[in-house]
mmCIF file of C-alpha atoms in Angstrom:
data_model
loop_
_atom_site.group_PDB
_atom_site.id
_atom_site.type_symbol
_atom_site.label_atom_id
_atom_site.label_comp_id
_atom_site.label_asym_id
_atom_site.label_seq_id
_atom_site.Cartn_x
_atom_site.Cartn_y
_atom_site.Cartn_z
ATOM 1 C CA MET A 15 -31.349 19.741 23.894
ATOM 2 C CA GLU A 16 -28.059 18.159 22.778
ATOM 3 C CA ALA A 17 -28.959 14.837 24.409
ATOM 4 C CA SER A 18 -32.361 14.898 22.726
ATOM 5 C CA ALA A 19 -30.783 15.622 19.334
ATOM 6 C CA SER A 20 -28.302 12.775 19.830
ATOM 7 C CA ILE A 21 -31.139 10.362 20.635
ATOM 8 C CA GLU A 22 -32.992 11.419 17.479
ATOM 9 C CA VAL A 23 -29.869 10.847 15.368
ATOM 10 C CA ALA A 24 -29.400 7.447 17.022
ATOM 11 C CA LYS A 25 -33.046 6.511 16.330
ATOM 12 C CA HIS A 26 -32.766 7.589 12.692
ATOM 13 C CA THR A 27 -29.534 5.615 12.254
ATOM 14 C CA LEU A 28 -30.997 2.505 13.890
ATOM 15 C CA LEU A 29 -34.132 2.731 11.726
ATOM 16 C CA SER A 30 -32.036 3.128 8.564
ATOM 17 C CA CYS A 31 -29.877 0.118 9.482
ATOM 18 C CA GLY A 32 -32.970 -1.952 10.271
ATOM 19 C CA LEU A 33 -34.527 -1.066 6.903
ATOM 20 C CA ILE A 34 -31.303 -1.884 5.029
ATOM 21 C CA LEU A 35 -31.021 -5.230 6.829
ATOM 22 C CA ALA A 36 -34.669 -6.182 6.206
ATOM 23 C CA ILE A 37 -34.825 -5.053 2.570
ATOM 24 C CA GLY A 38 -31.343 -6.443 1.885
ATOM 25 C CA THR A 39 -32.289 -9.886 3.194
ATOM 26 C CA ILE A 40 -35.232 -9.998 0.779
ATOM 27 C CA ALA A 41 -32.964 -8.768 -2.043
ATOM 28 C CA GLY A 42 -30.475 -11.534 -1.219
ATOM 29 C CA PHE A 43 -33.269 -14.118 -1.389
ATOM 30 C CA VAL A 44 -34.372 -12.754 -4.790
ATOM 31 C CA ALA A 45 -30.766 -12.867 -6.077
ATOM 32 C CA GLN A 46 -30.509 -16.511 -5.006
ATOM 33 C CA LYS A 47 -33.751 -17.390 -6.791
ATOM 34 C CA ILE A 48 -32.837 -15.687 -10.070
ATOM 35 C CA ARG A 49 -29.265 -17.040 -9.801
ATOM 36 C CA ILE A 50 -27.204 -13.864 -10.167
ATOM 37 C CA PRO A 51 -24.561 -12.498 -7.731
ATOM 38 C CA ASP A 52 -26.312 -10.625 -4.949
ATOM 39 C CA VAL A 53 -24.015 -7.541 -5.151
ATOM 40 C CA ALA A 54 -25.797 -6.498 -8.395
ATOM 41 C CA VAL A 55 -29.233 -6.830 -6.756
ATOM 42 C CA PHE A 56 -28.033 -4.962 -3.652
ATOM 43 C CA LEU A 57 -26.751 -2.075 -5.805
ATOM 44 C CA VAL A 58 -30.096 -1.722 -7.629
ATOM 45 C CA THR A 59 -31.951 -2.028 -4.313
ATOM 46 C CA GLY A 60 -29.819 0.765 -2.844
ATOM 47 C CA ILE A 61 -30.609 3.050 -5.781
ATOM 48 C CA ALA A 62 -34.344 2.273 -5.350
ATOM 49 C CA ILE A 63 -34.498 3.048 -1.608
ATOM 50 C CA GLY A 64 -31.994 5.915 -1.679
ATOM 51 C CA PRO A 65 -32.721 9.662 -1.601
ATOM 52 C CA GLN A 66 -32.860 9.872 -5.431
ATOM 53 C CA ALA A 67 -35.838 7.466 -5.561
ATOM 54 C CA LEU A 68 -38.023 6.312 -2.623
ATOM 55 C CA GLY A 69 -35.997 8.188 -0.011
ATOM 56 C CA LEU A 70 -36.241 5.437 2.625
ATOM 57 C CA VAL A 71 -32.514 5.581 3.441
ATOM 58 C CA ASP A 72 -30.265 8.644 3.438
ATOM 59 C CA ILE A 73 -26.809 8.043 4.922
ATOM 60 C CA SER A 74 -24.205 10.419 3.510
ATOM 61 C CA ALA A 75 -20.947 9.102 2.060
ATOM 62 C CA ASP A 76 -18.840 11.173 4.464
ATOM 63 C CA SER A 77 -20.704 10.106 7.627
ATOM 64 C CA ALA A 78 -18.862 8.175 10.336
ATOM 65 C CA LEU A 79 -21.351 5.285 10.053
ATOM 66 C CA ASN A 80 -20.732 4.914 6.320
ATOM 67 C CA GLN A 81 -16.955 5.006 6.760
ATOM 68 C CA ILE A 82 -17.088 2.374 9.539
ATOM 69 C CA ILE A 83 -19.226 0.081 7.365
ATOM 70 C CA LEU A 84 -16.888 0.525 4.386
ATOM 71 C CA LEU A 85 -13.698 -0.051 6.384
ATOM 72 C CA PHE A 86 -14.837 -2.991 8.461
ATOM 73 C CA GLY A 87 -17.107 -4.473 5.789
ATOM 74 C CA ALA A 88 -14.472 -4.488 3.056
ATOM 75 C CA SER A 89 -11.909 -5.840 5.537
ATOM 76 C CA TYR A 90 -14.146 -8.704 6.638
ATOM 77 C CA ILE A 91 -15.114 -9.603 3.058
ATOM 78 C CA LEU A 92 -11.399 -9.698 2.200
ATOM 79 C CA PHE A 93 -10.718 -11.926 5.196
ATOM 80 C CA ASP A 94 -13.489 -14.251 4.012
ATOM 81 C CA GLY A 95 -11.968 -14.312 0.520
ATOM 82 C CA GLY A 96 -8.496 -15.060 1.860
ATOM 83 C CA ALA A 97 -9.833 -17.870 4.043
ATOM 84 C CA SER A 98 -11.343 -19.560 0.976
ATOM 85 C CA LEU A 99 -8.013 -19.687 -0.912
ATOM 86 C CA ARG A 100 -5.716 -22.709 -0.862
ATOM 87 C CA LEU A 101 -1.928 -22.387 -0.735
ATOM 88 C CA GLU A 102 -1.332 -25.334 -3.069
ATOM 89 C CA VAL A 103 -3.330 -23.506 -5.779
ATOM 90 C CA LEU A 104 -1.617 -20.143 -5.177
ATOM 91 C CA LYS A 105 1.827 -21.763 -5.527
ATOM 92 C CA ARG A 106 1.047 -22.491 -9.180
ATOM 93 C CA VAL A 107 -0.256 -19.022 -10.140
ATOM 94 C CA TRP A 108 1.731 -16.604 -7.927
ATOM 95 C CA ILE A 109 3.720 -15.166 -10.854
ATOM 96 C CA THR A 110 0.533 -14.111 -12.660
ATOM 97 C CA ILE A 111 -0.880 -12.590 -9.458
ATOM 98 C CA LEU A 112 2.314 -10.611 -8.781
ATOM 99 C CA VAL A 113 2.651 -9.233 -12.320
ATOM 100 C CA ILE A 114 -1.016 -8.454 -12.948
ATOM 101 C CA ALA A 115 -1.430 -6.748 -9.552
ATOM 102 C CA THR A 116 1.546 -4.423 -10.146
ATOM 103 C CA VAL A 117 2.544 -3.923 -13.792
ATOM 104 C CA GLY A 118 -1.025 -4.758 -14.808
ATOM 105 C CA VAL A 119 -2.427 -1.792 -12.882
ATOM 106 C CA LEU A 120 0.009 0.509 -14.708
ATOM 107 C CA ILE A 121 -0.991 -0.928 -18.100
ATOM 108 C CA THR A 122 -4.691 -0.486 -17.312
ATOM 109 C CA ALA A 123 -4.145 3.090 -16.091
ATOM 110 C CA VAL A 124 -2.111 4.149 -19.146
ATOM 111 C CA ILE A 125 -4.544 2.721 -21.743
ATOM 112 C CA THR A 126 -7.627 4.061 -19.938
ATOM 113 C CA GLY A 127 -5.953 7.432 -19.314
ATOM 114 C CA ILE A 128 -5.088 7.957 -22.994
ATOM 115 C CA ALA A 129 -8.666 7.014 -23.939
ATOM 116 C CA ALA A 130 -10.121 9.445 -21.362
ATOM 117 C CA HIS A 131 -7.840 12.231 -22.640
ATOM 118 C CA TYR A 132 -9.263 11.972 -26.161
ATOM 119 C CA ILE A 133 -12.855 10.997 -25.344
ATOM 120 C CA LEU A 134 -13.487 13.588 -22.604
ATOM 121 C CA GLY A 135 -11.116 16.225 -23.969
ATOM 122 C CA ILE A 136 -9.407 16.730 -20.599
ATOM 123 C CA PRO A 137 -5.699 17.326 -19.800
ATOM 124 C CA LEU A 138 -3.616 14.144 -19.927
ATOM 125 C CA VAL A 139 -2.587 14.351 -16.254
ATOM 126 C CA THR A 140 -6.268 14.660 -15.180
ATOM 127 C CA ALA A 141 -7.139 11.743 -17.467
ATOM 128 C CA LEU A 142 -4.394 9.649 -15.848
ATOM 129 C CA LEU A 143 -5.715 10.608 -12.400
ATOM 130 C CA LEU A 144 -9.146 9.312 -13.434
ATOM 131 C CA ALA A 145 -7.633 6.152 -14.927
ATOM 132 C CA SER A 146 -5.514 5.361 -11.866
ATOM 133 C CA THR A 147 -8.639 5.704 -9.689
ATOM 134 C CA LEU A 148 -10.386 3.105 -11.866
ATOM 135 C CA ALA A 149 -7.365 0.833 -12.464
ATOM 136 C CA SER A 150 -7.662 -1.512 -9.462
ATOM 137 C CA THR A 151 -10.322 -4.218 -9.322
ATOM 138 C CA ASP A 152 -12.566 -4.515 -6.289
ATOM 139 C CA PRO A 153 -12.241 -7.411 -3.807
ATOM 140 C CA ALA A 154 -15.436 -6.482 -1.963
ATOM 141 C CA THR A 155 -17.297 -7.209 -5.220
ATOM 142 C CA LEU A 156 -15.298 -10.132 -6.607
ATOM 143 C CA VAL A 157 -14.977 -12.231 -3.428
ATOM 144 C CA PRO A 158 -18.780 -12.561 -2.987
ATOM 145 C CA ILE A 159 -19.227 -13.314 -6.700
ATOM 146 C CA PHE A 160 -16.824 -16.260 -6.545
ATOM 147 C CA ARG A 161 -18.436 -17.419 -3.303
ATOM 148 C CA GLN A 162 -21.664 -17.814 -5.284
ATOM 149 C CA VAL A 163 -20.424 -18.757 -8.780
ATOM 150 C CA ARG A 164 -18.312 -21.910 -8.670
ATOM 151 C CA ILE A 165 -15.574 -21.191 -11.214
ATOM 152 C CA ARG A 166 -12.481 -23.372 -11.668
ATOM 153 C CA ASP A 167 -10.381 -22.993 -8.509
ATOM 154 C CA ARG A 168 -7.195 -21.529 -9.902
ATOM 155 C CA VAL A 169 -9.046 -18.931 -12.010
ATOM 156 C CA ALA A 170 -11.261 -17.768 -9.134
ATOM 157 C CA GLN A 171 -8.375 -17.659 -6.672
ATOM 158 C CA THR A 172 -6.170 -15.725 -9.113
ATOM 159 C CA VAL A 173 -8.832 -13.069 -9.730
ATOM 160 C CA MET A 174 -9.639 -12.732 -6.018
ATOM 161 C CA SER A 175 -5.967 -12.528 -5.059
ATOM 162 C CA GLU A 176 -5.283 -9.962 -7.765
ATOM 163 C CA SER A 177 -8.145 -7.799 -6.521
ATOM 164 C CA ALA A 178 -6.744 -7.860 -2.985
ATOM 165 C CA PHE A 179 -3.132 -7.195 -3.972
ATOM 166 C CA ASN A 180 -3.723 -4.458 -6.557
ATOM 167 C CA ASP A 181 -5.468 -2.027 -4.176
ATOM 168 C CA ALA A 182 -2.197 -0.696 -2.799
ATOM 169 C CA MET A 183 -0.811 -0.229 -6.314
ATOM 170 C CA GLY A 184 -3.939 1.605 -7.480
ATOM 171 C CA ALA A 185 -3.909 3.956 -4.486
ATOM 172 C CA ILE A 186 -0.194 4.722 -4.796
ATOM 173 C CA ILE A 187 -0.391 5.497 -8.529
ATOM 174 C CA THR A 188 -3.441 7.689 -7.880
ATOM 175 C CA PHE A 189 -1.652 9.811 -5.293
ATOM 176 C CA GLY A 190 1.550 9.835 -7.371
ATOM 177 C CA VAL A 191 -0.348 11.306 -10.343
ATOM 178 C CA LEU A 192 -2.166 13.682 -7.967
ATOM 179 C CA ALA A 193 1.199 15.060 -6.806
ATOM 180 C CA VAL A 194 2.067 15.856 -10.430
ATOM 181 C CA ALA A 195 -1.401 17.305 -11.152
ATOM 182 C CA THR A 196 -1.195 19.688 -8.195
ATOM 183 C CA GLY A 197 2.456 20.566 -8.802
ATOM 184 C CA SER A 198 3.553 19.182 -5.436
ATOM 185 C CA GLY A 199 5.828 16.458 -6.765
ATOM 186 C CA GLU A 200 7.042 14.437 -9.712
ATOM 187 C CA PHE A 201 5.834 10.987 -10.639
ATOM 188 C CA SER A 202 8.570 8.375 -10.272
ATOM 189 C CA PHE A 203 8.206 5.096 -12.160
ATOM 190 C CA VAL A 204 10.786 3.412 -9.910
ATOM 191 C CA GLY A 205 9.058 4.779 -6.810
ATOM 192 C CA SER A 206 5.689 3.608 -8.114
ATOM 193 C CA LEU A 207 7.039 0.051 -8.150
ATOM 194 C CA PHE A 208 9.070 0.232 -4.927
ATOM 195 C CA ASN A 209 6.349 1.725 -2.712
ATOM 196 C CA PRO A 210 3.674 -0.931 -3.362
ATOM 197 C CA ALA A 211 6.316 -3.642 -2.931
ATOM 198 C CA LYS A 212 7.256 -2.196 0.473
ATOM 199 C CA GLU A 213 3.603 -1.786 1.524
ATOM 200 C CA SER A 214 2.819 -5.306 0.329
ATOM 201 C CA VAL A 215 5.670 -6.887 2.290
ATOM 202 C CA ILE A 216 4.698 -5.060 5.501
ATOM 203 C CA GLY A 217 1.016 -5.939 5.010
ATOM 204 C CA ILE A 218 1.869 -9.592 4.323
ATOM 205 C CA VAL A 219 4.070 -9.803 7.443
ATOM 206 C CA ALA A 220 1.341 -8.226 9.617
ATOM 207 C CA GLY A 221 -1.267 -10.614 8.184
ATOM 208 C CA ILE A 222 0.914 -13.691 8.686
ATOM 209 C CA GLY A 223 1.732 -12.697 12.280
ATOM 210 C CA LEU A 224 -1.871 -12.118 13.335
ATOM 211 C CA GLY A 225 -3.118 -15.119 11.358
ATOM 212 C CA TYR A 226 -0.657 -17.414 13.122
ATOM 213 C CA LEU A 227 -1.557 -15.897 16.519
ATOM 214 C CA ALA A 228 -5.281 -16.380 15.891
ATOM 215 C CA ALA A 229 -4.728 -19.991 14.771
ATOM 216 C CA LEU A 230 -2.653 -20.561 17.909
ATOM 217 C CA LEU A 231 -5.471 -19.313 20.163
ATOM 218 C CA ILE A 232 -8.316 -21.230 18.518
ATOM 219 C CA ALA A 233 -6.750 -24.375 17.020
ATOM 220 C CA HIS A 234 -3.543 -25.277 18.891
ATOM 221 C CA GLU A 235 -3.548 -28.670 20.597
ATOM 222 C CA LYS A 236 -2.758 -27.161 24.046
ATOM 223 C CA LEU A 237 -3.084 -23.370 23.752
ATOM 224 C CA ASP A 238 -6.526 -23.209 22.121
ATOM 225 C CA PHE A 239 -8.261 -21.753 25.196
ATOM 226 C CA LEU A 240 -10.249 -19.364 22.951
ATOM 227 C CA ALA A 241 -11.559 -22.140 20.666
ATOM 228 C CA GLU A 242 -15.128 -21.550 21.870
ATOM 229 C CA TYR A 243 -14.782 -17.862 21.024
ATOM 230 C CA ALA A 244 -13.295 -18.390 17.547
ATOM 231 C CA PRO A 245 -15.878 -16.105 15.804
ATOM 232 C CA VAL A 246 -15.032 -13.247 18.198
ATOM 233 C CA VAL A 247 -11.307 -13.867 17.698
ATOM 234 C CA THR A 248 -11.754 -13.436 13.924
ATOM 235 C CA LEU A 249 -13.570 -10.120 14.433
ATOM 236 C CA VAL A 250 -10.859 -8.755 16.730
ATOM 237 C CA ALA A 251 -8.058 -10.069 14.526
ATOM 238 C CA VAL A 252 -9.533 -8.556 11.333
ATOM 239 C CA ILE A 253 -9.670 -5.130 13.007
ATOM 240 C CA GLY A 254 -6.224 -5.676 14.527
ATOM 241 C CA ALA A 255 -4.651 -6.748 11.219
ATOM 242 C CA TYR A 256 -6.067 -3.719 9.403
ATOM 243 C CA PHE A 257 -4.855 -1.178 11.959
ATOM 244 C CA ALA A 258 -1.508 -2.898 12.540
ATOM 245 C CA ALA A 259 -0.711 -2.553 8.830
ATOM 246 C CA ASP A 260 -2.237 0.903 8.589
ATOM 247 C CA GLY A 261 -0.139 2.080 11.520
ATOM 248 C CA LEU A 262 2.970 0.845 9.707
ATOM 249 C CA HIS A 263 1.915 2.785 6.564
ATOM 250 C CA ALA A 264 1.096 -0.395 4.690
ATOM 251 C CA SER A 265 -2.088 -1.732 3.095
ATOM 252 C CA GLY A 266 -4.593 -2.726 5.783
ATOM 253 C CA PHE A 267 -6.652 -4.600 3.191
ATOM 254 C CA MET A 268 -3.573 -6.609 2.205
ATOM 255 C CA ALA A 269 -3.019 -7.565 5.849
ATOM 256 C CA VAL A 270 -6.580 -8.826 6.441
ATOM 257 C CA PHE A 271 -6.488 -10.798 3.175
ATOM 258 C CA VAL A 272 -3.246 -12.568 4.154
ATOM 259 C CA PHE A 273 -4.626 -13.089 7.676
ATOM 260 C CA GLY A 274 -7.568 -14.911 6.044
ATOM 261 C CA ILE A 275 -5.207 -17.055 3.926
ATOM 262 C CA VAL A 276 -3.210 -18.124 7.017
ATOM 263 C CA LEU A 277 -6.298 -18.929 9.082
ATOM 264 C CA GLY A 278 -8.006 -20.681 6.163
ATOM 265 C CA ASN A 279 -4.920 -22.852 5.648
ATOM 266 C CA LYS A 280 -4.181 -23.457 9.350
ATOM 267 C CA GLU A 281 -3.866 -27.224 8.761
ATOM 268 C CA VAL A 282 -0.719 -26.533 6.702
ATOM 269 C CA PHE A 283 0.825 -24.979 9.839
ATOM 270 C CA GLY A 284 -0.157 -27.945 12.022
ATOM 271 C CA PHE A 285 -3.351 -26.511 13.576
ATOM 272 C CA ARG A 286 -6.652 -28.379 13.688
ATOM 273 C CA MET A 287 -10.119 -27.608 15.032
ATOM 274 C CA GLU A 288 -12.885 -30.026 15.931
ATOM 275 C CA ALA A 289 -15.433 -30.517 13.144
ATOM 276 C CA GLY A 290 -18.266 -28.845 15.095
ATOM 277 C CA GLU A 291 -16.174 -25.776 15.920
ATOM 278 C CA THR A 292 -14.992 -25.460 12.303
ATOM 279 C CA GLN A 293 -18.566 -25.598 11.025
ATOM 280 C CA ARG A 294 -19.726 -23.008 13.560
ATOM 281 C CA LEU A 295 -16.882 -20.662 12.578
ATOM 282 C CA ASP A 296 -17.586 -21.101 8.853
ATOM 283 C CA GLU A 297 -21.284 -20.334 9.338
ATOM 284 C CA PHE A 298 -20.461 -17.216 11.379
ATOM 285 C CA VAL A 299 -17.963 -15.927 8.778
ATOM 286 C CA GLN A 300 -20.345 -16.488 5.858
ATOM 287 C CA THR A 301 -23.266 -14.816 7.666
ATOM 288 C CA THR A 302 -21.158 -11.831 8.736
ATOM 289 C CA ALA A 303 -19.703 -11.441 5.228
ATOM 290 C CA PHE A 304 -23.245 -11.521 3.785
ATOM 291 C CA ILE A 305 -24.389 -8.754 6.161
ATOM 292 C CA MET A 306 -21.322 -6.659 5.346
ATOM 293 C CA ARG A 307 -21.738 -6.828 1.560
ATOM 294 C CA LEU A 308 -25.484 -6.201 1.978
ATOM 295 C CA PHE A 309 -24.746 -2.948 3.817
ATOM 296 C CA ILE A 310 -21.835 -1.898 1.561
ATOM 297 C CA PHE A 311 -23.610 -2.253 -1.774
ATOM 298 C CA ILE A 312 -27.022 -0.984 -0.705
ATOM 299 C CA LEU A 313 -25.327 2.119 0.743
ATOM 300 C CA LEU A 314 -23.192 2.454 -2.400
ATOM 301 C CA GLY A 315 -26.356 2.349 -4.523
ATOM 302 C CA ALA A 316 -28.147 4.830 -2.261
ATOM 303 C CA GLN A 317 -25.254 7.286 -2.667
ATOM 304 C CA VAL A 318 -25.184 7.256 -6.493
ATOM 305 C CA ASP A 319 -25.570 10.896 -7.562
ATOM 306 C CA PHE A 320 -27.380 10.895 -10.917
ATOM 307 C CA ALA A 321 -27.245 14.687 -11.155
ATOM 308 C CA LEU A 322 -23.461 14.513 -10.894
ATOM 309 C CA MET A 323 -23.253 11.713 -13.481
ATOM 310 C CA GLN A 324 -25.561 13.382 -15.998
ATOM 311 C CA GLN A 325 -22.948 15.763 -17.439
ATOM 312 C CA TYR A 326 -20.409 13.010 -18.143
ATOM 313 C CA TRP A 327 -22.753 10.089 -18.833
ATOM 314 C CA LEU A 328 -21.980 9.535 -22.525
ATOM 315 C CA GLY A 329 -18.236 10.206 -22.393
ATOM 316 C CA GLY A 330 -17.912 8.348 -19.092
ATOM 317 C CA ALA A 331 -19.659 5.275 -20.505
ATOM 318 C CA ALA A 332 -17.273 5.327 -23.485
ATOM 319 C CA VAL A 333 -14.226 5.513 -21.177
ATOM 320 C CA VAL A 334 -15.548 2.614 -19.077
ATOM 321 C CA ALA A 335 -16.189 0.605 -22.266
ATOM 322 C CA VAL A 336 -12.507 1.066 -23.176
ATOM 323 C CA LEU A 337 -11.553 0.031 -19.617
ATOM 324 C CA MET A 338 -13.656 -3.148 -19.866
ATOM 325 C CA LEU A 339 -13.083 -4.129 -23.497
ATOM 326 C CA VAL A 340 -9.586 -2.864 -24.328
ATOM 327 C CA ALA A 341 -7.513 -2.078 -21.218
ATOM 328 C CA ARG A 342 -8.499 -5.163 -19.217
ATOM 329 C CA PRO A 343 -7.949 -7.706 -22.038
ATOM 330 C CA ALA A 344 -4.586 -6.096 -22.891
ATOM 331 C CA THR A 345 -3.577 -6.283 -19.216
ATOM 332 C CA VAL A 346 -4.587 -9.931 -18.836
ATOM 333 C CA PHE A 347 -2.951 -11.190 -22.027
ATOM 334 C CA LEU A 348 0.264 -9.198 -21.466
ATOM 335 C CA CYS A 349 0.614 -10.123 -17.769
ATOM 336 C CA ALA A 350 -0.867 -13.628 -17.490
ATOM 337 C CA GLY A 351 -0.359 -14.966 -21.021
ATOM 338 C CA PRO A 352 3.465 -15.333 -20.775
ATOM 339 C CA ASP A 353 3.284 -17.219 -17.431
ATOM 340 C CA ARG A 354 4.545 -20.644 -18.517
ATOM 341 C CA ARG A 355 4.297 -22.038 -14.992
ATOM 342 C CA ALA A 356 0.522 -21.455 -14.872
ATOM 343 C CA ARG A 357 -0.083 -22.419 -18.526
ATOM 344 C CA TRP A 358 -3.313 -20.469 -18.848
ATOM 345 C CA SER A 359 -5.748 -21.613 -21.528
ATOM 346 C CA VAL A 360 -7.384 -19.075 -23.853
ATOM 347 C CA ALA A 361 -10.737 -19.757 -22.143
ATOM 348 C CA GLU A 362 -9.263 -18.944 -18.724
ATOM 349 C CA LEU A 363 -7.645 -15.740 -20.015
ATOM 350 C CA LEU A 364 -10.907 -14.636 -21.659
ATOM 351 C CA PHE A 365 -12.778 -15.212 -18.413
ATOM 352 C CA MET A 366 -10.244 -13.134 -16.458
ATOM 353 C CA CYS A 367 -10.660 -10.359 -19.033
ATOM 354 C CA TRP A 368 -14.342 -10.108 -18.125
ATOM 355 C CA THR A 369 -14.000 -10.172 -14.319
ATOM 356 C CA ARG A 370 -12.723 -6.742 -13.312
ATOM 357 C CA GLU A 371 -15.616 -5.172 -11.385
ATOM 358 C CA THR A 372 -15.216 -1.639 -10.022
ATOM 359 C CA GLY A 373 -16.667 -1.038 -6.569
ATOM 360 C CA VAL A 374 -15.858 0.072 -3.050
ATOM 361 C CA ILE A 375 -12.110 0.811 -3.351
ATOM 362 C CA PRO A 376 -12.310 3.070 -6.454
ATOM 363 C CA ALA A 377 -15.364 4.781 -4.905
ATOM 364 C CA ALA A 378 -13.334 5.465 -1.749
ATOM 365 C CA LEU A 379 -10.438 6.904 -3.825
ATOM 366 C CA ALA A 380 -12.852 9.123 -5.767
ATOM 367 C CA GLY A 381 -14.346 10.315 -2.471
ATOM 368 C CA LEU A 382 -10.884 11.183 -1.152
ATOM 369 C CA LEU A 383 -10.103 13.178 -4.310
ATOM 370 C CA LEU A 384 -13.386 15.080 -3.909
ATOM 371 C CA GLY A 385 -12.533 15.913 -0.299
ATOM 372 C CA MET A 386 -9.059 17.118 -1.357
ATOM 373 C CA LYS A 387 -10.526 19.221 -4.191
ATOM 374 C CA ALA A 388 -8.195 17.521 -6.672
ATOM 375 C CA PRO A 389 -8.178 18.685 -10.315
ATOM 376 C CA GLY A 390 -11.215 17.223 -12.090
ATOM 377 C CA ALA A 391 -12.493 15.606 -8.875
ATOM 378 C CA GLN A 392 -16.187 16.067 -9.784
ATOM 379 C CA MET A 393 -15.620 14.482 -13.190
ATOM 380 C CA ILE A 394 -13.601 11.636 -11.629
ATOM 381 C CA ALA A 395 -16.357 10.909 -9.074
ATOM 382 C CA SER A 396 -18.954 10.961 -11.853
ATOM 383 C CA VAL A 397 -17.098 8.535 -14.145
ATOM 384 C CA THR A 398 -16.202 6.300 -11.176
ATOM 385 C CA PHE A 399 -19.884 5.818 -10.332
ATOM 386 C CA ILE A 400 -20.636 5.152 -14.007
ATOM 387 C CA ALA A 401 -17.907 2.464 -13.903
ATOM 388 C CA ILE A 402 -19.391 0.954 -10.736
ATOM 389 C CA LEU A 403 -22.872 0.777 -12.280
ATOM 390 C CA MET A 404 -21.683 -0.598 -15.636
ATOM 391 C CA THR A 405 -19.276 -3.241 -14.330
ATOM 392 C CA ILE A 406 -21.458 -4.526 -11.493
ATOM 393 C CA LEU A 407 -24.728 -4.483 -13.452
ATOM 394 C CA ILE A 408 -23.238 -5.880 -16.705
ATOM 395 C CA GLN A 409 -20.292 -8.068 -15.707
ATOM 396 C CA ALA A 410 -21.425 -9.512 -12.361
ATOM 397 C CA PRO A 411 -24.765 -10.979 -13.593
ATOM 398 C CA THR A 412 -23.077 -12.534 -16.658
ATOM 399 C CA THR A 413 -20.214 -14.195 -14.768
ATOM 400 C CA GLU A 414 -21.916 -17.577 -14.404
ATOM 401 C CA TRP A 415 -23.157 -17.550 -18.010
ATOM 402 C CA LEU A 416 -19.659 -16.826 -19.350
ATOM 403 C CA GLY A 417 -18.092 -19.450 -17.073
ATOM 404 C CA ARG A 418 -20.529 -22.022 -18.422
ATOM 405 C CA ARG A 419 -19.894 -21.038 -22.064
ATOM 406 C CA LEU A 420 -16.134 -21.292 -21.559
ATOM 407 C CA GLY A 421 -16.400 -24.605 -19.696
ATOM 408 C CA LEU A 422 -14.975 -23.231 -16.443
ATOM 409 C CA LEU A 423 -17.824 -23.979 -14.026
ATOM 410 C CA GLU A 424 -17.030 -26.471 -11.248
ATOM 411 C CA LYS A 425 -19.544 -29.232 -10.628
ATOM 412 C CA PRO A 426 -21.397 -28.824 -7.273
#
């Protein structure tokens, strides 16, 4: 009986994955034709085929399959984003990235938290817990957007890098506020800055180490005996980088992002691949990243709980509007504006104000708070999904339009 039940579960899972892959491929084609980032189309598609609508796909958020897709998918998308960055560009904007990914998260959390306190009428500590969950931007959303919308290099690379580096800060502030909310600890401002710095350094070291090792095995003049298996090496190394950092209590996402930067800039370290092998690797990475974001955002859409969101819809939308239109601009102008080395133009700053999509990482934090029965967890999950829907469905489709209006689009 148990074997039969296992086979039925396996069949159902395989059918669901096949449907997601088939429908998602069509959705990706539609997104390409109407010229908007595919993550927005995938999210709407997920809502349409999920249990709240057509009921074609029903994979619960706490299932092992969903967690595997989220962990590996977000990691691989981050690796892809890191591989597309160029060190010579990052050298000019690293101060902005550092400040906006640390102090900027605190600024966003404080402004949004105060707004949530008054708008929703909830205790300040619960409002700050909600705000810290929403404070980090989402690399799994932003990396694909900038793969499709060709924005000026330094702007795109700054926003992508920020989204990768601010995850650790967002998570640490969230659990710091949670300790205060549950009476199990006190929030330390110094600790909130030291901990992400420590996690970042460990994650960066792990990413550099594995990135260099991977480059050695696939692109070294004499030791590249795995050159033919470069795509497989990237898969193994992404998983290895994540768990190496995670095992050292650092950010796994940070590690895979830095791993991507090292491998994407391997020429700087004296490694070179033949043109055919480089092209084959690039095609594999882009195809795999497409499949991963297809699965992530269709599943995210399928798991949107409209019954849960209904109670907080109006207040939640108002809080997210403050996040998008007040907290984010204040963060960008306070953190990036004073960077004299980067010399940001007003157009570039305005564009960065608009690109702060909420997605997989905040959803994962909200899910963790639900599982821990944190104070206000149901409300936090509800407003988080409202933020995901509003930012991805409003900001993502208008990214190219805004880039064109501000004169920031790169010529093909």
